Short mmCIF file of C-alpha atoms in Angstrom, two decimals:
data_model
loop_
_atom_site.label_atom_id
_atom_site.label_comp_id
_atom_site.label_asym_id
_atom_site.label_seq_id
_atom_site.Cartn_x
_atom_site.Cartn_y
_atom_site.Cartn_z
CA MET H 963 -144.97 33.06 34.95
CA SER H 964 -148.55 33.99 35.76
CA SER H 965 -149.49 37.23 37.43
CA ALA H 966 -148.40 37.58 41.04
CA TRP H 967 -151.78 39.04 41.97
CA PRO H 968 -155.30 38.08 40.80
CA GLY H 969 -156.66 40.83 38.62
CA ALA H 970 -153.26 42.41 37.94
CA THR H 971 -152.50 43.91 34.54
CA ARG H 972 -149.37 42.93 32.63
CA TYR H 973 -147.28 45.28 30.50
CA ARG H 974 -144.43 44.73 28.09
CA LEU H 975 -141.58 47.26 27.88
CA THR H 976 -138.94 47.65 25.18
CA LEU H 977 -135.77 49.28 26.51
CA GLU H 978 -132.54 50.78 25.25
CA TYR H 979 -129.64 51.40 27.62
CA ASP H 980 -125.98 52.24 27.96
CA GLY H 981 -124.58 49.26 29.82
CA GLY H 982 -121.35 51.06 30.65
CA ARG H 983 -123.20 52.96 33.37
CA PHE H 984 -124.56 49.85 35.12
CA PHE H 985 -123.40 46.65 36.78
CA GLY H 986 -125.47 44.61 34.35
CA TRP H 987 -129.19 44.06 33.98
CA GLN H 988 -129.95 41.93 37.02
CA ARG H 989 -130.82 43.46 40.38
CA GLN H 990 -128.09 42.94 42.98
CA GLU H 991 -127.37 43.95 46.56
CA PRO H 992 -128.41 47.47 47.68
CA GLY H 993 -126.08 50.16 46.40
CA THR H 994 -125.22 48.33 43.17
CA ARG H 995 -126.63 50.19 40.16
CA THR H 996 -128.37 47.86 37.69
CA VAL H 997 -130.86 48.42 34.88
CA GLN H 998 -133.50 46.20 36.45
CA GLY H 999 -133.02 47.98 39.77
CA VAL H 1000 -133.47 51.55 38.52
CA VAL H 1001 -136.52 50.66 36.39
CA GLU H 1002 -138.15 48.70 39.21
CA GLU H 1003 -137.60 51.64 41.55
CA ALA H 1004 -139.35 53.96 39.07
CA LEU H 1005 -142.21 51.49 38.55
CA THR H 1006 -142.70 51.11 42.29
CA ARG H 1007 -143.08 54.89 42.60
CA LEU H 1008 -145.60 54.96 39.76
CA CYS H 1009 -147.63 51.96 40.90
CA GLY H 1010 -147.55 52.50 44.66
CA HIS H 1011 -146.55 48.89 45.33
CA PRO H 1012 -143.41 46.75 44.80
CA VAL H 1013 -142.92 45.76 41.16
CA LEU H 1014 -140.87 42.88 39.73
CA LEU H 1015 -139.46 43.50 36.25
CA VAL H 1016 -138.70 40.34 34.25
CA GLY H 1017 -136.22 40.75 31.38
CA ALA H 1018 -135.67 38.69 28.25
CA GLY H 1019 -131.89 38.65 28.75
CA ARG H 1020 -129.55 39.29 31.67
CA THR H 1021 -126.90 41.45 30.06
CA ASP H 1022 -123.55 41.69 31.86
CA THR H 1023 -121.75 44.74 33.20
CA GLY H 1024 -120.83 47.00 30.29
CA VAL H 1025 -123.11 45.31 27.74
CA HIS H 1026 -125.62 47.59 26.01
CA ALA H 1027 -129.15 47.04 24.70
CA LEU H 1028 -130.98 48.35 21.66
CA GLY H 1029 -134.08 46.22 22.15
CA GLN H 1030 -134.28 44.58 25.56
CA VAL H 1031 -137.79 43.33 26.38
CA ALA H 1032 -139.27 43.05 29.86
CA HIS H 1033 -142.65 42.63 31.53
CA PHE H 1034 -144.21 43.67 34.83
CA ASP H 1035 -147.55 43.36 36.64
CA THR H 1036 -149.44 46.09 38.45
CA LEU H 1037 -152.66 46.49 40.39
CA LYS H 1038 -152.91 50.11 39.24
CA PRO H 1039 -153.18 50.01 35.45
CA ARG H 1040 -152.67 53.05 33.25
CA GLU H 1041 -152.48 53.67 29.55
CA PRO H 1042 -149.21 52.19 28.22
CA GLU H 1043 -148.11 55.55 26.86
CA VAL H 1044 -148.48 57.05 30.34
CA PHE H 1045 -146.07 54.44 31.69
CA ARG H 1046 -143.63 55.02 28.84
CA ARG H 1047 -143.52 58.78 29.33
CA ALA H 1048 -143.40 58.65 33.12
CA LEU H 1049 -140.64 56.04 33.17
CA ASN H 1050 -138.53 58.15 30.84
CA VAL H 1051 -138.80 60.97 33.37
CA LEU H 1052 -138.12 58.85 36.45
CA THR H 1053 -135.26 56.70 35.11
CA PRO H 1054 -131.72 58.01 34.46
CA PRO H 1055 -130.82 59.22 30.95
CA GLU H 1056 -128.76 56.07 30.33
CA VAL H 1057 -132.07 54.16 30.05
CA THR H 1058 -134.81 54.85 27.52
CA ILE H 1059 -138.19 53.14 27.39
CA LEU H 1060 -138.85 52.84 23.66
CA ASP H 1061 -142.28 51.27 23.92
CA ALA H 1062 -144.89 50.10 26.44
CA ALA H 1063 -147.82 47.82 25.64
CA LEU H 1064 -150.56 45.85 27.34
CA VAL H 1065 -150.08 42.09 27.02
CA PRO H 1066 -151.99 39.00 28.19
CA SER H 1067 -151.03 37.57 31.58
CA VAL H 1068 -149.55 34.51 29.83
CA PHE H 1069 -146.87 36.61 28.14
CA ASN H 1070 -143.42 36.02 29.64
CA ALA H 1071 -140.46 38.09 28.45
CA ARG H 1072 -138.10 35.19 29.15
CA ARG H 1073 -139.86 32.87 26.71
CA ALA H 1074 -138.48 34.37 23.52
CA ALA H 1075 -138.26 32.37 20.30
CA TRP H 1076 -134.87 33.94 19.65
CA ARG H 1077 -132.57 36.70 20.77
CA GLU H 1078 -130.11 38.59 18.61
CA TYR H 1079 -126.83 40.19 19.67
CA ARG H 1080 -124.65 42.57 17.71
CA TYR H 1081 -120.96 43.12 18.34
CA ARG H 1082 -119.24 46.25 16.97
CA VAL H 1083 -115.58 46.26 15.94
CA LEU H 1084 -113.66 49.26 14.59
CA PRO H 1085 -110.68 47.90 12.59
CA ARG H 1086 -108.59 51.00 11.92
CA ARG H 1087 -105.29 52.43 13.10
CA ALA H 1088 -106.77 55.20 15.28
CA ALA H 1089 -109.29 54.57 18.04
CA SER H 1090 -112.57 56.48 18.19
CA ALA H 1091 -112.69 59.38 20.62
CA LEU H 1092 -116.50 59.47 20.57
CA GLU H 1093 -117.33 55.74 20.50
CA ARG H 1094 -114.55 54.44 22.72
CA ASP H 1095 -117.02 52.94 25.23
CA ARG H 1096 -119.32 51.48 22.59
CA VAL H 1097 -117.08 49.76 20.04
CA TRP H 1098 -114.05 47.44 20.26
CA HIS H 1099 -111.11 49.11 18.57
CA HIS H 1100 -108.80 46.82 16.60
CA PRO H 1101 -105.69 48.70 15.36
CA GLY H 1102 -105.46 46.98 12.02
CA ALA H 1103 -107.46 45.49 9.15
CA LEU H 1104 -109.37 42.23 9.61
CA ASP H 1105 -110.20 39.66 6.92
CA LEU H 1106 -114.00 39.76 6.84
CA ASP H 1107 -114.27 36.83 4.43
CA ALA H 1108 -112.11 34.61 6.64
CA MET H 1109 -114.20 35.43 9.70
CA ASN H 1110 -117.42 34.71 7.83
CA ARG H 1111 -116.11 31.39 6.55
CA ALA H 1112 -115.43 30.37 10.14
CA ALA H 1113 -118.69 31.83 11.49
CA ARG H 1114 -120.83 29.72 9.16
CA TYR H 1115 -119.98 26.63 11.23
CA LEU H 1116 -121.80 28.15 14.20
CA VAL H 1117 -125.20 27.98 12.49
CA GLY H 1118 -127.32 25.06 13.60
CA LYS H 1119 -127.83 23.11 16.83
CA HIS H 1120 -124.47 22.52 18.49
CA ASP H 1121 -122.65 22.06 21.77
CA PHE H 1122 -121.03 25.46 22.46
CA SER H 1123 -118.80 24.35 25.34
CA ALA H 1124 -115.77 25.83 23.55
CA PHE H 1125 -117.28 29.29 24.05
CA ARG H 1126 -118.87 28.76 27.45
CA SER H 1127 -117.66 30.63 30.54
CA ALA H 1128 -116.47 28.56 33.48
CA ASN H 1129 -119.11 30.39 35.58
CA CYS H 1130 -121.99 29.44 33.27
CA GLN H 1131 -124.87 27.82 35.17
CA SER H 1132 -126.91 26.60 32.19
CA LEU H 1133 -127.98 22.98 32.44
CA THR H 1134 -126.91 22.24 28.87
CA PRO H 1135 -124.28 23.77 26.55
CA VAL H 1136 -126.42 23.02 23.48
CA ARG H 1137 -127.84 26.04 21.67
CA GLU H 1138 -129.41 26.55 18.25
CA VAL H 1139 -127.93 29.41 16.23
CA HIS H 1140 -130.04 30.75 13.35
CA ARG H 1141 -127.69 33.43 12.06
CA ALA H 1142 -124.00 34.21 12.52
CA GLU H 1143 -122.28 36.64 10.18
CA TRP H 1144 -120.02 39.67 9.96
CA ILE H 1145 -121.38 42.65 8.04
CA PRO H 1146 -119.61 45.90 7.05
CA MET H 1147 -121.10 49.05 8.58
CA GLY H 1148 -119.12 52.06 7.35
CA GLU H 1149 -115.72 51.95 9.02
CA GLU H 1150 -116.95 49.30 11.43
CA ILE H 1151 -117.71 45.61 11.06
CA HIS H 1152 -120.54 44.07 13.08
CA PHE H 1153 -120.95 40.47 14.13
CA VAL H 1154 -124.66 39.56 14.21
CA ILE H 1155 -125.68 36.34 15.92
CA ARG H 1156 -129.20 35.07 16.50
CA ALA H 1157 -130.05 32.03 18.63
CA ASN H 1158 -132.78 30.50 20.74
CA ALA H 1159 -130.65 31.27 23.82
CA PHE H 1160 -127.06 32.03 24.79
CA LEU H 1161 -124.55 30.70 27.28
CA TYR H 1162 -122.74 32.98 29.72
CA HIS H 1163 -120.13 35.02 27.77
CA MET H 1164 -120.82 32.93 24.66
CA VAL H 1165 -120.95 35.83 22.18
CA ARG H 1166 -117.86 37.58 23.53
CA ASN H 1167 -115.89 34.32 23.46
CA ILE H 1168 -116.96 33.65 19.88
CA VAL H 1169 -116.01 37.17 18.76
CA GLY H 1170 -112.61 36.99 20.44
CA THR H 1171 -111.92 33.70 18.67
CA LEU H 1172 -113.20 34.80 15.27
CA VAL H 1173 -111.00 37.89 15.38
CA LEU H 1174 -107.98 35.55 15.54
CA THR H 1175 -109.03 34.21 12.13
CA GLY H 1176 -109.47 37.76 10.88
CA ARG H 1177 -105.91 38.57 11.93
CA GLY H 1178 -104.61 35.55 10.05
CA LYS H 1179 -103.39 33.89 13.23
CA TRP H 1180 -105.92 31.07 12.96
CA SER H 1181 -107.06 29.10 9.93
CA GLU H 1182 -110.67 28.15 9.28
CA GLU H 1183 -109.71 24.56 10.04
CA ARG H 1184 -108.29 25.47 13.44
CA PHE H 1185 -111.46 27.35 14.34
CA VAL H 1186 -113.56 24.27 13.49
CA THR H 1187 -111.23 21.99 15.44
CA VAL H 1188 -111.48 24.17 18.54
CA PHE H 1189 -115.25 24.56 18.18
CA THR H 1190 -115.85 20.83 17.91
CA GLY H 1191 -113.22 20.08 20.57
CA LEU H 1192 -115.49 21.60 23.23
CA ASP H 1193 -112.61 22.93 25.34
CA ARG H 1194 -112.89 26.60 26.35
CA ARG H 1195 -109.18 26.68 27.19
CA ALA H 1196 -108.33 26.07 23.51
CA ALA H 1197 -110.46 28.96 22.21
CA GLY H 1198 -109.45 32.60 21.85
CA PRO H 1199 -109.64 35.41 24.42
CA MET H 1200 -112.94 36.97 25.41
CA ALA H 1201 -113.80 40.21 23.61
CA PRO H 1202 -114.52 43.23 25.86
CA ALA H 1203 -118.07 43.90 27.03
CA HIS H 1204 -118.42 47.43 25.65
CA GLY H 1205 -118.75 46.31 22.01
CA LEU H 1206 -121.74 44.05 22.69
CA TYR H 1207 -125.44 44.92 22.25
CA LEU H 1208 -128.65 42.97 22.82
CA SER H 1209 -130.27 44.14 19.61
CA GLN H 1210 -133.53 42.21 19.17
CA VAL H 1211 -135.85 39.83 21.00
CA HIS H 1212 -138.50 37.94 19.04
CA TYR H 1213 -141.55 36.01 20.22
CA GLN H 1214 -143.16 33.14 18.37
CA THR H 1215 -146.73 34.43 18.35
CA ALA H 1216 -148.22 37.88 18.11
CA ILE H 1217 -148.88 39.52 21.48
CA THR H 1218 -152.52 40.56 21.45
CA LEU H 1219 -155.14 41.04 24.10
CA PRO H 1220 -158.38 39.06 23.88
#
C-alpha cells in the first residue's frame, strides 16, 4: 500500500488497548466504538485532514492488544514523539500509543512476517476479582504437560480448518505456525502461539480444544484426529475473547529511512 498522497509522510504506531471497551479493532458504522475509529478521529484532528489507520491485525470485540502495529500517512508531518504524546491525550484511556516512528512509504503494517497471540487462563477454584475481564477463569487444575503434548502438533504448515470459524473469509485455511506452547506464569498459564497469519477465531478455537485435553476429557490422540480431520464441528468450544491478547508483530526487515 503506497502513500495515498504524493509527498505524504508515513508513520508507524505501536498500540496497547483494552479490547473489552471496544467493538473490535476495525472501523464500523457510525456510533460503534472501535480502536481504529477512535485513533483515526484523533489523528484527523491532529493532521487537519482525514486519516486512514492500517493495522497489522483486526482483533475482535473483547480481544486486547499489547503490541498492535499500525501505519498512517499525513501531509502535515511532525516529530514522531509529538504524535505519540498528542494521541495519548486525544484518545481514551483504554488506548495507549507506546511508540511512534517515521517509516518509508513502502512499509505496510499488514505485511508482517509473523504475529504472536497470548491467551491467559487462571486455573484455580476462585475467580479473580481484579482480572475478571482479562483472563479466562477455569475452576480447577489443568494438565499443562498434556496440553503441550497436543499443542506441538500445531507447529508447522498445516490446514487449520478444524479451528476455523464458519464466518472466516480467508481464501485458504493453510497457515504456518512457528510456536505453540503453554507456559506457567505465576498462578496463570499462558498459551503463546506465533504464526505467519491467523484464521478468524483460530486461536480461541485452539485454546478451547486444548483445554479439553488439560481437563483429561480428550486424549492427545483425539486432539490429533480432530486437527487432521479438518471438521470444526468435531473440535472443542471456542474460548472467550477476554483472555486473548495480540502480543507481538514482527517484520522481516528493519524499518529504516533512507
